[in-house]
Coordinates of C-alpha atoms in Angstrom, one line a residue:
M1 CA -42.6 -78.5 -143.3
P2 CA -39.6 -78.8 -141.0
E3 CA -38.9 -82.2 -139.6
R4 CA -41.0 -83.5 -136.7
P5 CA -39.7 -86.2 -134.3
A6 CA -40.2 -89.7 -135.9
R7 CA -42.8 -92.0 -134.4
R8 CA -42.2 -95.6 -133.7
R9 CA -43.8 -97.9 -136.1
D10 CA -43.2 -101.5 -137.2
Q11 CA -42.8 -101.1 -140.9
P12 CA -43.3 -104.1 -143.2
G13 CA -39.9 -103.4 -144.8
R14 CA -38.3 -103.8 -141.4
R15 CA -40.1 -107.1 -140.9
R16 CA -38.7 -108.2 -144.3
I17 CA -35.2 -107.2 -143.2
R18 CA -35.5 -109.1 -140.0
W19 CA -36.8 -112.2 -141.7
G20 CA -34.1 -111.9 -144.4
L21 CA -31.5 -111.9 -141.6
W22 CA -32.5 -115.5 -140.6
T23 CA -33.1 -116.8 -144.2
P24 CA -29.6 -118.4 -144.8
L25 CA -29.6 -120.2 -141.4
T26 CA -33.2 -121.3 -141.9
G27 CA -32.5 -122.6 -145.3
L28 CA -29.4 -124.6 -144.3
T29 CA -31.1 -126.0 -141.2
A30 CA -34.1 -127.1 -143.3
L31 CA -31.8 -128.9 -145.8
V32 CA -29.9 -130.7 -142.9
L33 CA -33.3 -131.8 -141.5
V34 CA -34.3 -133.1 -145.0
G35 CA -31.1 -135.1 -145.1
A36 CA -32.0 -136.5 -141.6
V37 CA -35.4 -137.6 -142.8
L38 CA -33.9 -139.3 -145.8
W39 CA -31.3 -141.0 -143.6
L40 CA -34.0 -142.3 -141.2
S41 CA -36.1 -143.6 -144.1
G42 CA -33.1 -145.7 -145.2
R43 CA -32.0 -143.5 -148.1
A44 CA -28.5 -142.9 -146.9
G45 CA -27.1 -142.0 -150.3
A46 CA -29.7 -139.3 -150.9
A47 CA -29.1 -137.9 -147.3
D48 CA -25.3 -137.7 -148.0
A49 CA -26.0 -135.9 -151.2
V50 CA -28.1 -133.3 -149.4
W51 CA -25.6 -132.8 -146.7
A52 CA -22.8 -132.5 -149.2
V53 CA -24.7 -129.7 -150.9
V54 CA -25.1 -127.9 -147.6
T55 CA -21.4 -128.2 -147.0
L56 CA -20.6 -126.8 -150.5
I57 CA -23.0 -123.9 -150.0
A58 CA -20.9 -122.9 -146.9
L59 CA -17.5 -123.8 -148.4
L60 CA -17.6 -121.9 -151.7
P61 CA -18.1 -118.4 -150.3
A62 CA -15.8 -119.1 -147.3
A63 CA -13.0 -120.3 -149.6
A64 CA -13.5 -117.2 -151.8
C65 CA -13.1 -114.9 -148.8
V66 CA -9.9 -116.7 -147.6
L67 CA -8.4 -116.6 -151.1
R68 CA -9.2 -112.9 -151.4
D69 CA -7.5 -112.3 -148.0
L70 CA -4.5 -114.3 -149.0
W71 CA -4.2 -112.3 -152.2
R72 CA -4.2 -109.1 -150.0
R73 CA -1.5 -110.8 -147.8
K74 CA -3.9 -111.2 -144.9
F75 CA -3.9 -114.5 -143.0
G76 CA -6.5 -115.4 -140.4
V77 CA -8.1 -118.3 -138.7
D78 CA -10.9 -118.4 -141.2
V79 CA -8.7 -120.8 -143.1
I80 CA -9.4 -123.4 -140.4
A81 CA -13.2 -123.3 -141.2
V82 CA -12.4 -123.8 -144.9
L83 CA -10.1 -126.7 -144.2
A84 CA -12.7 -128.3 -142.0
L85 CA -15.4 -128.1 -144.6
A86 CA -13.1 -129.3 -147.4
G87 CA -11.8 -132.1 -145.2
A88 CA -15.3 -133.3 -144.3
L89 CA -16.1 -133.5 -148.0
G90 CA -12.8 -135.3 -148.7
V91 CA -13.4 -138.1 -146.2
G92 CA -17.1 -138.4 -146.8
E93 CA -18.2 -137.0 -143.5
Y94 CA -21.0 -135.1 -145.1
L95 CA -23.1 -134.7 -141.9
A96 CA -20.1 -133.2 -140.1
G97 CA -19.6 -130.8 -142.9
A98 CA -23.3 -129.8 -142.9
V99 CA -23.2 -129.3 -139.1
I100 CA -20.2 -127.0 -139.6
A101 CA -22.1 -125.1 -142.2
V102 CA -25.1 -124.6 -139.9
M103 CA -22.7 -123.6 -137.1
L104 CA -21.1 -120.9 -139.2
A105 CA -24.5 -119.6 -140.3
T106 CA -25.8 -119.6 -136.7
G107 CA -22.9 -117.6 -135.5
R108 CA -23.1 -115.1 -138.2
T109 CA -26.8 -114.7 -137.9
L110 CA -26.5 -114.2 -134.1
E111 CA -23.8 -111.6 -134.7
A112 CA -25.9 -109.7 -137.2
Y113 CA -28.9 -109.9 -134.8
A114 CA -26.8 -108.6 -131.9
Q115 CA -25.4 -105.8 -134.0
G116 CA -28.9 -104.8 -135.1
R117 CA -30.0 -104.8 -131.5
A118 CA -26.9 -102.9 -130.3
T119 CA -27.0 -100.2 -133.0
R120 CA -30.7 -99.5 -133.1
D121 CA -30.2 -96.4 -130.8
L122 CA -27.6 -95.1 -133.2
R123 CA -29.8 -95.8 -136.3
A124 CA -32.6 -93.8 -134.6
L125 CA -30.3 -90.8 -134.6
L126 CA -29.8 -91.1 -138.3
E127 CA -33.6 -91.5 -139.0
R128 CA -34.6 -88.3 -137.2
A129 CA -31.9 -86.0 -138.4
P130 CA -33.6 -82.6 -139.4
R131 CA -33.6 -82.0 -143.1
T132 CA -35.5 -78.6 -143.4
A133 CA -35.9 -75.4 -141.5
R134 CA -38.1 -72.3 -141.4
R135 CA -36.1 -69.2 -142.3
R136 CA -37.3 -65.7 -141.9
T137 CA -37.0 -63.6 -145.1
A138 CA -36.0 -59.9 -145.4
D139 CA -39.6 -58.9 -146.0
G140 CA -40.8 -60.5 -142.8
G141 CA -42.0 -63.7 -144.3
V142 CA -41.0 -67.3 -143.6
E143 CA -39.6 -69.8 -146.1
V144 CA -38.9 -73.5 -145.7
V145 CA -35.3 -74.4 -146.9
P146 CA -33.1 -77.4 -146.8
V147 CA -30.9 -77.4 -143.7
D148 CA -27.7 -77.2 -145.8
R149 CA -28.8 -73.7 -147.0
V150 CA -28.9 -72.3 -143.5
A151 CA -26.0 -70.0 -142.8
V152 CA -24.5 -68.5 -139.7
G153 CA -26.6 -65.5 -138.7
D154 CA -29.9 -66.6 -140.3
R155 CA -33.0 -66.0 -138.2
L156 CA -35.1 -69.2 -138.0
L157 CA -38.5 -70.0 -136.7
V158 CA -38.8 -73.2 -134.7
G159 CA -42.4 -74.4 -134.5
P160 CA -44.1 -76.6 -131.8
G161 CA -42.8 -80.2 -132.1
D162 CA -40.0 -79.2 -134.6
V163 CA -36.5 -80.6 -134.4
V164 CA -34.1 -77.8 -134.1
A165 CA -32.1 -77.9 -137.4
V166 CA -28.9 -76.0 -136.4
D167 CA -27.1 -74.7 -133.4
G168 CA -28.3 -71.3 -132.4
V169 CA -29.3 -68.7 -129.8
T170 CA -32.9 -68.3 -128.8
E171 CA -34.7 -65.0 -129.4
A172 CA -37.4 -65.9 -126.9
P173 CA -37.9 -68.3 -124.0
A174 CA -38.2 -71.9 -125.1
T175 CA -39.3 -75.2 -123.6
L176 CA -37.1 -78.1 -125.1
D177 CA -36.9 -81.8 -125.0
E178 CA -33.1 -82.4 -125.1
S179 CA -33.2 -86.2 -124.4
V180 CA -31.9 -87.2 -127.8
V181 CA -28.8 -85.1 -127.4
T182 CA -28.2 -85.2 -123.6
G183 CA -29.8 -88.5 -122.6
E184 CA -31.9 -86.7 -120.0
S185 CA -35.7 -87.1 -120.4
R186 CA -36.9 -84.0 -118.4
L187 CA -38.0 -80.8 -120.3
V188 CA -35.6 -77.9 -120.1
E189 CA -36.5 -74.2 -120.1
R190 CA -34.1 -71.9 -122.1
A191 CA -34.3 -68.1 -121.7
A192 CA -33.8 -65.7 -124.5
G193 CA -30.2 -65.4 -125.5
E194 CA -29.3 -69.0 -124.4
A195 CA -27.6 -71.5 -126.7
V196 CA -29.6 -74.3 -128.2
A197 CA -28.1 -77.4 -129.8
S198 CA -29.5 -78.9 -133.0
G199 CA -31.4 -82.1 -132.7
V200 CA -33.4 -81.1 -129.6
I201 CA -37.2 -80.9 -129.9
N202 CA -39.4 -77.8 -129.3
A203 CA -41.8 -79.0 -126.6
G204 CA -43.5 -75.7 -126.2
A205 CA -44.6 -72.7 -128.2
G206 CA -42.8 -71.6 -131.3
F207 CA -39.7 -69.4 -130.9
G208 CA -37.1 -67.5 -132.9
L209 CA -33.6 -68.8 -133.3
R210 CA -30.5 -67.1 -134.6
A211 CA -28.2 -69.7 -136.2
T212 CA -24.6 -69.7 -134.8
E213 CA -23.4 -72.7 -136.9
S214 CA -24.2 -74.2 -140.3
A215 CA -26.0 -77.6 -140.3
E216 CA -22.7 -79.4 -141.2
R217 CA -20.9 -78.0 -138.1
S218 CA -23.8 -78.3 -135.7
T219 CA -24.1 -80.6 -132.7
Y220 CA -26.5 -83.1 -134.2
A221 CA -24.5 -83.4 -137.4
G222 CA -21.4 -84.3 -135.4
I223 CA -23.4 -86.8 -133.4
V224 CA -24.8 -88.4 -136.6
R225 CA -21.3 -88.7 -138.0
L226 CA -20.1 -90.5 -134.9
A227 CA -23.1 -92.8 -135.1
E228 CA -22.4 -93.7 -138.7
E229 CA -18.8 -94.4 -137.9
A230 CA -19.7 -96.5 -134.8
T231 CA -22.0 -98.7 -136.9
A232 CA -19.5 -99.0 -139.7
R233 CA -16.3 -99.9 -137.8
K234 CA -15.3 -102.9 -135.7
A235 CA -13.1 -103.1 -132.7
P236 CA -9.6 -104.6 -132.8
T237 CA -11.0 -107.5 -130.7
V238 CA -13.4 -108.2 -133.5
R239 CA -10.5 -109.7 -135.4
L240 CA -8.7 -110.8 -132.3
A241 CA -8.4 -114.2 -134.0
D242 CA -6.2 -112.8 -136.7
R243 CA -3.6 -111.7 -134.0
Y244 CA -3.4 -115.3 -132.8
A245 CA -3.5 -116.9 -136.3
A246 CA 0.2 -117.1 -136.6
A247 CA 0.3 -119.5 -133.6
F248 CA -3.2 -121.0 -133.6
V249 CA -3.4 -122.1 -137.2
P250 CA 0.1 -123.9 -137.2
F251 CA -0.8 -125.5 -133.8
T252 CA -4.1 -126.8 -135.3
L253 CA -2.4 -128.1 -138.4
V254 CA 0.4 -129.7 -136.4
L255 CA -2.1 -131.4 -134.0
A256 CA -4.2 -132.6 -136.9
G257 CA -1.1 -133.9 -138.7
L258 CA 0.1 -135.7 -135.6
G259 CA -3.3 -137.4 -135.1
W260 CA -3.2 -138.5 -138.7
A261 CA 0.5 -139.6 -138.7
L262 CA 0.3 -141.6 -135.4
S263 CA -2.9 -143.4 -136.3
G264 CA -2.8 -143.5 -140.1
D265 CA -6.4 -142.3 -140.0
F266 CA -7.0 -139.0 -142.0
V267 CA -10.5 -138.8 -140.3
R268 CA -8.7 -137.8 -137.1
A269 CA -7.2 -134.8 -138.8
V270 CA -10.6 -133.8 -140.1
A271 CA -12.0 -134.1 -136.6
V272 CA -9.4 -131.8 -135.2
L273 CA -10.1 -129.2 -137.9
V274 CA -13.8 -129.5 -137.2
V275 CA -13.6 -128.7 -133.5
A276 CA -10.9 -126.0 -134.2
T277 CA -13.3 -123.8 -136.1
P278 CA -12.8 -120.5 -134.3
C279 CA -16.3 -119.0 -134.1
P280 CA -15.8 -117.8 -130.5
L281 CA -13.1 -115.4 -131.7
L282 CA -14.7 -114.5 -135.0
L283 CA -18.2 -113.9 -133.7
A284 CA -18.5 -113.6 -129.9
T285 CA -16.1 -110.7 -129.5
P286 CA -17.8 -108.3 -131.9
I287 CA -21.2 -109.0 -130.3
A288 CA -19.8 -107.9 -126.9
I289 CA -18.1 -104.8 -128.1
V290 CA -20.9 -103.6 -130.3
S291 CA -23.3 -104.2 -127.4
G292 CA -21.1 -102.0 -125.3
L293 CA -21.3 -99.3 -127.9
S294 CA -25.1 -99.4 -127.7
R295 CA -25.2 -99.2 -123.9
V296 CA -22.9 -96.2 -123.7
A297 CA -24.9 -94.4 -126.4
R298 CA -28.1 -94.8 -124.4
R299 CA -26.3 -93.0 -121.5
G300 CA -25.3 -90.0 -123.6
V301 CA -21.8 -91.1 -124.7
L302 CA -21.2 -91.7 -128.4
V303 CA -18.0 -93.6 -129.0
R304 CA -16.6 -93.4 -132.5
D305 CA -15.8 -97.1 -132.8
G306 CA -15.3 -100.4 -131.0
G307 CA -11.6 -99.9 -130.8
S308 CA -12.0 -96.7 -128.8
L309 CA -14.4 -98.4 -126.5
E310 CA -11.9 -101.3 -126.0
V311 CA -9.2 -98.8 -125.1
L312 CA -11.6 -96.8 -122.8
G313 CA -12.1 -100.0 -120.9
R314 CA -8.3 -100.1 -120.1
A315 CA -8.0 -96.4 -119.2
R316 CA -6.2 -95.5 -115.9
T317 CA -5.6 -91.7 -116.2
L318 CA -8.0 -88.9 -116.9
L319 CA -7.1 -85.3 -117.8
V320 CA -10.1 -83.0 -117.7
D321 CA -10.7 -79.3 -118.5
K322 CA -12.1 -77.1 -115.8
T323 CA -14.6 -74.7 -117.3
G324 CA -18.0 -76.3 -118.1
T325 CA -16.8 -79.7 -116.9
L326 CA -15.9 -79.4 -113.2
T327 CA -17.5 -76.0 -112.9
A328 CA -21.2 -75.2 -113.6
G329 CA -20.5 -74.3 -117.2
R330 CA -22.7 -71.3 -116.9
P331 CA -20.3 -68.5 -115.8
R332 CA -21.7 -65.1 -115.2
V333 CA -20.1 -61.7 -115.5
T334 CA -19.5 -60.1 -112.1
E335 CA -17.7 -56.9 -113.1
T336 CA -16.3 -55.0 -116.1
V337 CA -13.1 -53.1 -115.4
V338 CA -11.8 -50.6 -117.9
A339 CA -8.7 -48.5 -118.5
P340 CA -8.9 -45.0 -117.0
G341 CA -11.3 -42.9 -119.0
G342 CA -12.9 -45.9 -120.6
D343 CA -16.6 -46.7 -121.0
P344 CA -17.6 -50.1 -119.4
D345 CA -20.6 -50.6 -121.6
E346 CA -18.6 -49.9 -124.8
V347 CA -15.9 -52.3 -123.8
L348 CA -18.5 -54.9 -123.0
R349 CA -20.3 -54.3 -126.3
L350 CA -17.1 -54.7 -128.3
A351 CA -16.2 -57.9 -126.5
A352 CA -19.7 -59.4 -126.8
S353 CA -19.9 -58.5 -130.5
A354 CA -16.6 -60.2 -131.3
E355 CA -17.5 -63.3 -129.2
Q356 CA -20.9 -63.9 -130.9
L357 CA -19.6 -66.7 -133.1
S358 CA -17.5 -68.4 -130.5
P359 CA -18.8 -71.7 -129.0
H360 CA -16.9 -71.2 -125.7
V361 CA -18.9 -71.0 -122.5
L362 CA -17.3 -67.7 -121.5
A363 CA -18.3 -66.2 -124.8
A364 CA -21.9 -67.3 -124.4
A365 CA -21.9 -65.7 -120.9
L366 CA -20.4 -62.5 -122.2
V367 CA -23.0 -62.2 -125.0
R368 CA -25.8 -63.1 -122.6
H369 CA -24.7 -60.4 -120.1
A370 CA -24.5 -57.8 -122.9
G371 CA -28.0 -58.7 -123.9
D372 CA -29.3 -58.3 -120.3
R373 CA -27.8 -54.8 -120.2
G374 CA -29.6 -53.9 -123.4
L375 CA -26.5 -53.4 -125.5
R376 CA -26.9 -53.4 -129.3
L377 CA -24.3 -55.8 -130.7
S378 CA -22.6 -55.4 -134.1
T379 CA -21.9 -58.2 -136.5
P380 CA -18.1 -59.0 -136.4
T381 CA -15.9 -59.5 -139.4
E382 CA -12.6 -61.3 -140.0
V383 CA -13.2 -63.4 -136.9
V384 CA -10.4 -65.8 -136.0
E385 CA -10.4 -68.0 -132.9
E386 CA -7.0 -69.0 -131.6
P387 CA -7.1 -72.1 -129.4
G388 CA -6.2 -71.3 -125.8
R389 CA -5.8 -67.6 -126.5
G390 CA -9.2 -66.2 -127.5
V391 CA -11.0 -64.4 -130.4
R392 CA -9.8 -61.6 -132.6
G393 CA -11.8 -59.8 -135.3
R394 CA -13.2 -56.4 -136.4
V395 CA -16.2 -54.7 -134.8
D396 CA -17.5 -51.6 -136.6
G397 CA -14.1 -51.4 -138.4
R398 CA -12.2 -51.6 -135.2
S399 CA -9.7 -54.3 -134.4
V400 CA -10.7 -56.1 -131.2
R401 CA -9.1 -59.0 -129.3
V402 CA -10.9 -60.9 -126.5
G403 CA -9.2 -63.6 -124.4
Q404 CA -5.8 -64.0 -122.7
L405 CA -3.0 -61.4 -122.8
T406 CA 0.7 -62.0 -122.3
G407 CA 3.5 -59.7 -121.3
D408 CA 3.5 -56.7 -119.0
L409 CA 0.2 -55.1 -118.1
P410 CA -0.5 -51.5 -117.1
G411 CA -1.1 -50.7 -113.4
W412 CA -4.9 -50.7 -113.5
A413 CA -4.8 -54.1 -115.3
E414 CA -2.5 -55.6 -112.7
Q415 CA -4.8 -54.4 -109.9
A416 CA -7.8 -55.9 -111.7
R417 CA -6.0 -59.2 -112.1
S418 CA -4.9 -59.3 -108.4
R419 CA -8.5 -58.6 -107.3
A420 CA -9.8 -61.4 -109.5
E421 CA -7.2 -63.9 -108.2
A422 CA -8.2 -63.0 -104.6
A423 CA -11.8 -63.6 -105.3
G424 CA -11.3 -66.8 -107.5
H425 CA -12.7 -65.1 -110.6
S426 CA -11.7 -65.8 -114.2
V427 CA -10.6 -62.8 -116.3
V428 CA -11.1 -62.2 -120.0
W429 CA -9.2 -59.3 -121.4
V430 CA -10.5 -56.9 -124.1
A431 CA -7.9 -55.1 -126.2
D432 CA -7.4 -53.3 -129.5
E433 CA -4.3 -53.3 -131.6
H434 CA -2.6 -50.9 -129.2
A435 CA -3.4 -51.7 -125.6
P436 CA -5.8 -53.4 -123.2
L437 CA -9.2 -51.6 -123.1
G438 CA -10.7 -53.5 -120.1
A439 CA -11.2 -56.8 -118.4
V440 CA -14.4 -58.8 -117.8
L441 CA -14.5 -60.8 -114.6
F442 CA -16.4 -64.1 -114.4
T443 CA -17.5 -66.4 -111.7
D444 CA -18.2 -70.0 -112.4
P445 CA -19.0 -72.1 -109.3
V446 CA -18.0 -75.7 -109.0
R447 CA -20.8 -78.0 -110.0
P448 CA -22.5 -79.6 -106.9
D449 CA -22.2 -83.0 -108.6
A450 CA -18.5 -82.6 -109.6
P451 CA -17.0 -84.2 -106.4
R452 CA -19.3 -87.2 -106.7
A453 CA -18.5 -87.5 -110.4
V454 CA -14.8 -87.6 -109.6
Q455 CA -15.5 -90.3 -107.0
R456 CA -17.5 -92.3 -109.5
L457 CA -14.6 -92.0 -112.1
R458 CA -12.2 -93.4 -109.5
A459 CA -14.6 -96.2 -108.6
A460 CA -14.8 -97.0 -112.4
G461 CA -11.1 -97.7 -112.4
L462 CA -9.4 -94.4 -113.1
T463 CA -6.5 -94.1 -110.7
R464 CA -5.2 -90.6 -111.6
I465 CA -7.3 -87.5 -112.4
V466 CA -5.6 -84.3 -113.5
M467 CA -7.3 -80.9 -114.1
V468 CA -5.9 -78.8 -116.9
T469 CA -6.9 -75.2 -117.5
G470 CA -5.8 -72.0 -119.0
D471 CA -7.0 -70.2 -115.8
R472 CA -4.7 -68.9 -113.1
E473 CA -3.1 -71.1 -110.4
G474 CA -5.1 -69.7 -107.5
T475 CA -8.5 -70.2 -109.2
A476 CA -7.6 -73.6 -110.5
R477 CA -6.4 -74.8 -107.0
Q478 CA -9.7 -73.7 -105.4
V479 CA -11.6 -75.9 -107.9
A480 CA -9.2 -78.8 -107.6
D481 CA -9.3 -78.8 -103.8
T482 CA -13.1 -78.8 -103.9
V483 CA -13.6 -81.7 -106.4
G484 CA -10.6 -83.8 -105.2
V485 CA -8.4 -84.2 -108.3
D486 CA -4.8 -85.5 -108.0
D487 CA -3.0 -82.7 -109.8
V488 CA -3.5 -79.3 -111.5
L489 CA -2.0 -77.8 -114.6
A490 CA -2.9 -74.1 -114.7
R491 CA -2.2 -71.3 -117.2
C492 CA -1.5 -74.0 -119.8
T493 CA -1.4 -73.3 -123.5
P494 CA -2.7 -75.9 -126.0
Q495 CA 0.9 -76.9 -126.6
E496 CA 1.5 -77.5 -122.9
K497 CA -1.7 -79.6 -122.7
V498 CA -0.4 -81.8 -125.5
A499 CA 2.9 -82.2 -123.7
R500 CA 1.2 -83.2 -120.5
V501 CA -1.1 -85.6 -122.2
R502 CA 1.8 -87.3 -124.0
A503 CA 3.7 -87.6 -120.7
E504 CA 0.7 -89.1 -118.9
A505 CA 0.0 -91.4 -121.9
G506 CA 3.6 -92.7 -121.7
R507 CA 2.8 -94.1 -118.2
A508 CA -0.8 -95.4 -118.6
V509 CA -3.8 -95.5 -120.9
T510 CA -5.0 -91.9 -120.8
V511 CA -8.3 -90.2 -121.5
M512 CA -8.5 -86.4 -122.2
V513 CA -11.8 -84.6 -121.8
G514 CA -12.1 -81.1 -123.4
D515 CA -14.3 -78.7 -125.3
G516 CA -13.2 -79.9 -128.7
V517 CA -12.0 -76.5 -129.9
N518 CA -9.2 -75.2 -127.6
D519 CA -8.3 -78.8 -126.6
A520 CA -8.3 -80.4 -130.0
P521 CA -4.5 -81.0 -130.1
A522 CA -4.7 -82.6 -126.6
L523 CA -7.7 -84.7 -127.6
A524 CA -5.7 -86.1 -130.5
A525 CA -2.7 -86.9 -128.4
A526 CA -4.6 -88.9 -125.8
H527 CA -5.4 -92.6 -126.2
V528 CA -9.1 -91.6 -126.0
G529 CA -10.1 -88.0 -126.7
V530 CA -13.5 -87.2 -125.3
A531 CA -15.3 -84.0 -126.4
M532 CA -17.9 -82.2 -124.4
G533 CA -20.9 -82.1 -126.7
A534 CA -23.1 -79.2 -125.7
T535 CA -21.6 -77.0 -128.4
G536 CA -21.6 -77.6 -132.1
A537 CA -17.9 -77.2 -132.6
T538 CA -17.3 -79.8 -129.9
A539 CA -19.4 -82.5 -131.6
S540 CA -17.9 -81.7 -135.0
A541 CA -14.3 -82.1 -133.7
D542 CA -12.8 -84.7 -136.0
V543 CA -10.1 -85.6 -133.4
A544 CA -12.5 -86.8 -130.7
D545 CA -12.9 -90.6 -130.2
A546 CA -16.1 -90.0 -128.2
V547 CA -18.6 -87.3 -127.5
L548 CA -20.4 -86.6 -124.2
T549 CA -23.7 -85.2 -125.3
V550 CA -24.1 -83.4 -121.9
D551 CA -21.5 -81.2 -120.3
R552 CA -20.7 -83.2 -117.2
L553 CA -18.6 -86.2 -116.3
D554 CA -21.2 -88.6 -114.8
P555 CA -21.9 -90.3 -118.2
L556 CA -18.2 -90.8 -118.7
A557 CA -18.0 -92.9 -115.5
D558 CA -20.9 -94.9 -116.9
A559 CA -19.1 -95.4 -120.2
V560 CA -15.8 -96.5 -118.5
E561 CA -17.7 -99.1 -116.4
V562 CA -19.6 -100.4 -119.4
A563 CA -16.5 -100.5 -121.5
R564 CA -14.6 -102.5 -118.9
Y565 CA -17.5 -104.9 -118.7
A566 CA -17.9 -105.3 -122.5
R567 CA -14.2 -105.9 -122.9
R568 CA -14.2 -108.4 -120.0
I569 CA -17.1 -110.3 -121.6
A570 CA -15.4 -110.2 -125.0
V571 CA -12.1 -111.7 -123.7
Q572 CA -14.0 -114.1 -121.5
S573 CA -16.1 -115.4 -124.4
A574 CA -13.1 -115.8 -126.6
T575 CA -10.9 -117.4 -123.9
V576 CA -13.5 -119.9 -122.6
G577 CA -14.6 -120.8 -126.2
M578 CA -11.1 -121.4 -127.5
G579 CA -10.1 -123.2 -124.3
L580 CA -12.9 -125.7 -124.7
A581 CA -12.1 -126.0 -128.4
V582 CA -8.5 -126.9 -127.6
I583 CA -9.6 -129.6 -125.2
A584 CA -11.9 -131.0 -127.8
M585 CA -9.1 -130.9 -130.4
G586 CA -7.0 -133.1 -128.0
F587 CA -9.7 -135.7 -127.8
A588 CA -10.2 -135.6 -131.6
A589 CA -6.5 -136.1 -132.3
A590 CA -6.6 -139.1 -129.9
G591 CA -9.5 -140.6 -131.9
R592 CA -12.0 -140.2 -129.1
L593 CA -14.1 -137.6 -130.9
P594 CA -15.3 -138.4 -134.5
P595 CA -16.0 -135.5 -136.9
V596 CA -19.8 -135.6 -136.5
A597 CA -19.7 -135.5 -132.7
G598 CA -17.0 -132.9 -132.9
A599 CA -19.2 -130.7 -135.1
F600 CA -22.2 -130.9 -132.7
L601 CA -19.9 -130.2 -129.8
Q602 CA -18.4 -127.2 -131.5
E603 CA -21.9 -125.9 -132.3
G604 CA -22.7 -126.1 -128.6
I605 CA -19.5 -124.2 -127.6
D606 CA -20.3 -121.5 -130.2
V607 CA -23.9 -121.0 -129.0
L608 CA -22.6 -120.9 -125.4
V609 CA -20.0 -118.2 -125.9
I610 CA -22.3 -116.1 -128.2
L611 CA -25.1 -116.2 -125.6
N612 CA -22.5 -115.2 -123.0
A613 CA -21.4 -112.3 -125.2
L614 CA -25.0 -111.1 -125.5
R615 CA -24.8 -110.4 -121.8
A616 CA -22.9 -107.2 -122.7
L617 CA -26.3 -105.8 -123.9
H618 CA -27.8 -105.8 -120.4
G619 CA -25.6 -107.3 -117.7
G620 CA -22.8 -105.8 -115.6
P621 CA -22.8 -102.4 -113.9
R622 CA -26.0 -100.4 -114.0
P623 CA -25.4 -96.8 -114.9
S624 CA -26.5 -94.5 -112.1
D625 CA -29.1 -91.8 -112.8

């Protein structure tokens, strides 16, 4: 049977995983307490032996990791922790070494726990990915097949409660729960002929679906890939310590050497190394960044990795496409204009047939309008979509091109274009290999929430917002004046979009929002490329750094606010933690902080900054609904 939405259940295996997470910390802490009991009972030698074992347990794997990194010519502050553990053993400060071991285990356990908390929303996506689908057979039957065997054009049956396996077009009205894909919990009604994204749940009666994408290229597969990458990668700030290693490690060693040289007491050097152990940088920053990834995912924005989230938190300029982003995204055909002697229905039928495989919102509107008029569409062949220009292919053996035209136009076409410009309508031309056959005029009103979304983006810290579109100047200006953007780039080709993105990126950290097909080059050129995720090709765009799972900008404003907050928490945790550590190092070098006291102090600093980093899971700006 096709996949049903997974139910929550606390599986014993998951309990074992959670308990396994705390096992190393629990074991080391227990050994330290055993040593304390032995020491209190007067068996100091046995206590030291236990504490030495604890230190060795932490030292050996840490030393192996450092040696492996040095072999790969990587040098980080992890070396300080190894020197501190080795120094504690060397001077017989076994309790200090044991406390350092527990400190490292505590930090790593809290990091793993925070990552587990932060990525549970992303793991839920992986667990509920559809694996099978019901496909109609040629003889009128239904067979259950793996989703990777579903091809474009297959007719599927989606039963009540089923997860839609691939992107497609409904053959009958449907009631859908799109919350997993869009982040919105309310049920959505889809009429026959409307596009449906994979991953949504059928919340009503069964309905037929014609596949428009394979499973691999569908919306949900793209979202799952981003989820997997987000859980696997770490942000640049995760290894922020390594960027400062060139200065921090020599500073630590010089300070430890001075303390030793001026006093003649090697214990002072060990004390400096103990309090210099850089857990705030190694552990607190990834907790804050990964927590931010989780929060933006819950608001319908899937960010590819922590590095992209960190850059998003520094963004100042936004370039945004018009159709489906600032406009309603559900354009409708207002008129079909044809060459003298032409048949409007035949021109519309040719255009809709060629556009059936395109994910563009204008293509979907064209196909929907042809269906409303009862036109029988043909299956196109040799279909090629040219970014920014349109679709070309063969319909019933006839070469058809649908999209934008360049060069001189005949008189009837010039009149049609002038009338469209005066009314603020978009134009899609239909042509064969010889000349234009007709033009289809669309209206796509500005979203009622678009001006507010632009205001929210400014409030989130974006100081410059530019609208880029392939539409005409007059239509683009009308939309720009309504929503309140700073600048407009109209009639732009994909190459011109790339050039504009690069120019803006040279002045400030820049975000580009587009549909992931026509705008793919521009998405790649931006510091952060954001794809609108309502179409399968969008979510599958490899160039995107993030995907909005609903075609509007409000979630992006939420994501920018959360990204800024997570980055601020990460830097704050690292700065405060390392600042306190440097102060403690000064006291240790002066002989005012012995190794054992320094170890306990550093443990307190680590817990403080890690708990502060955990604020990124819940604190800060509250996304608006």
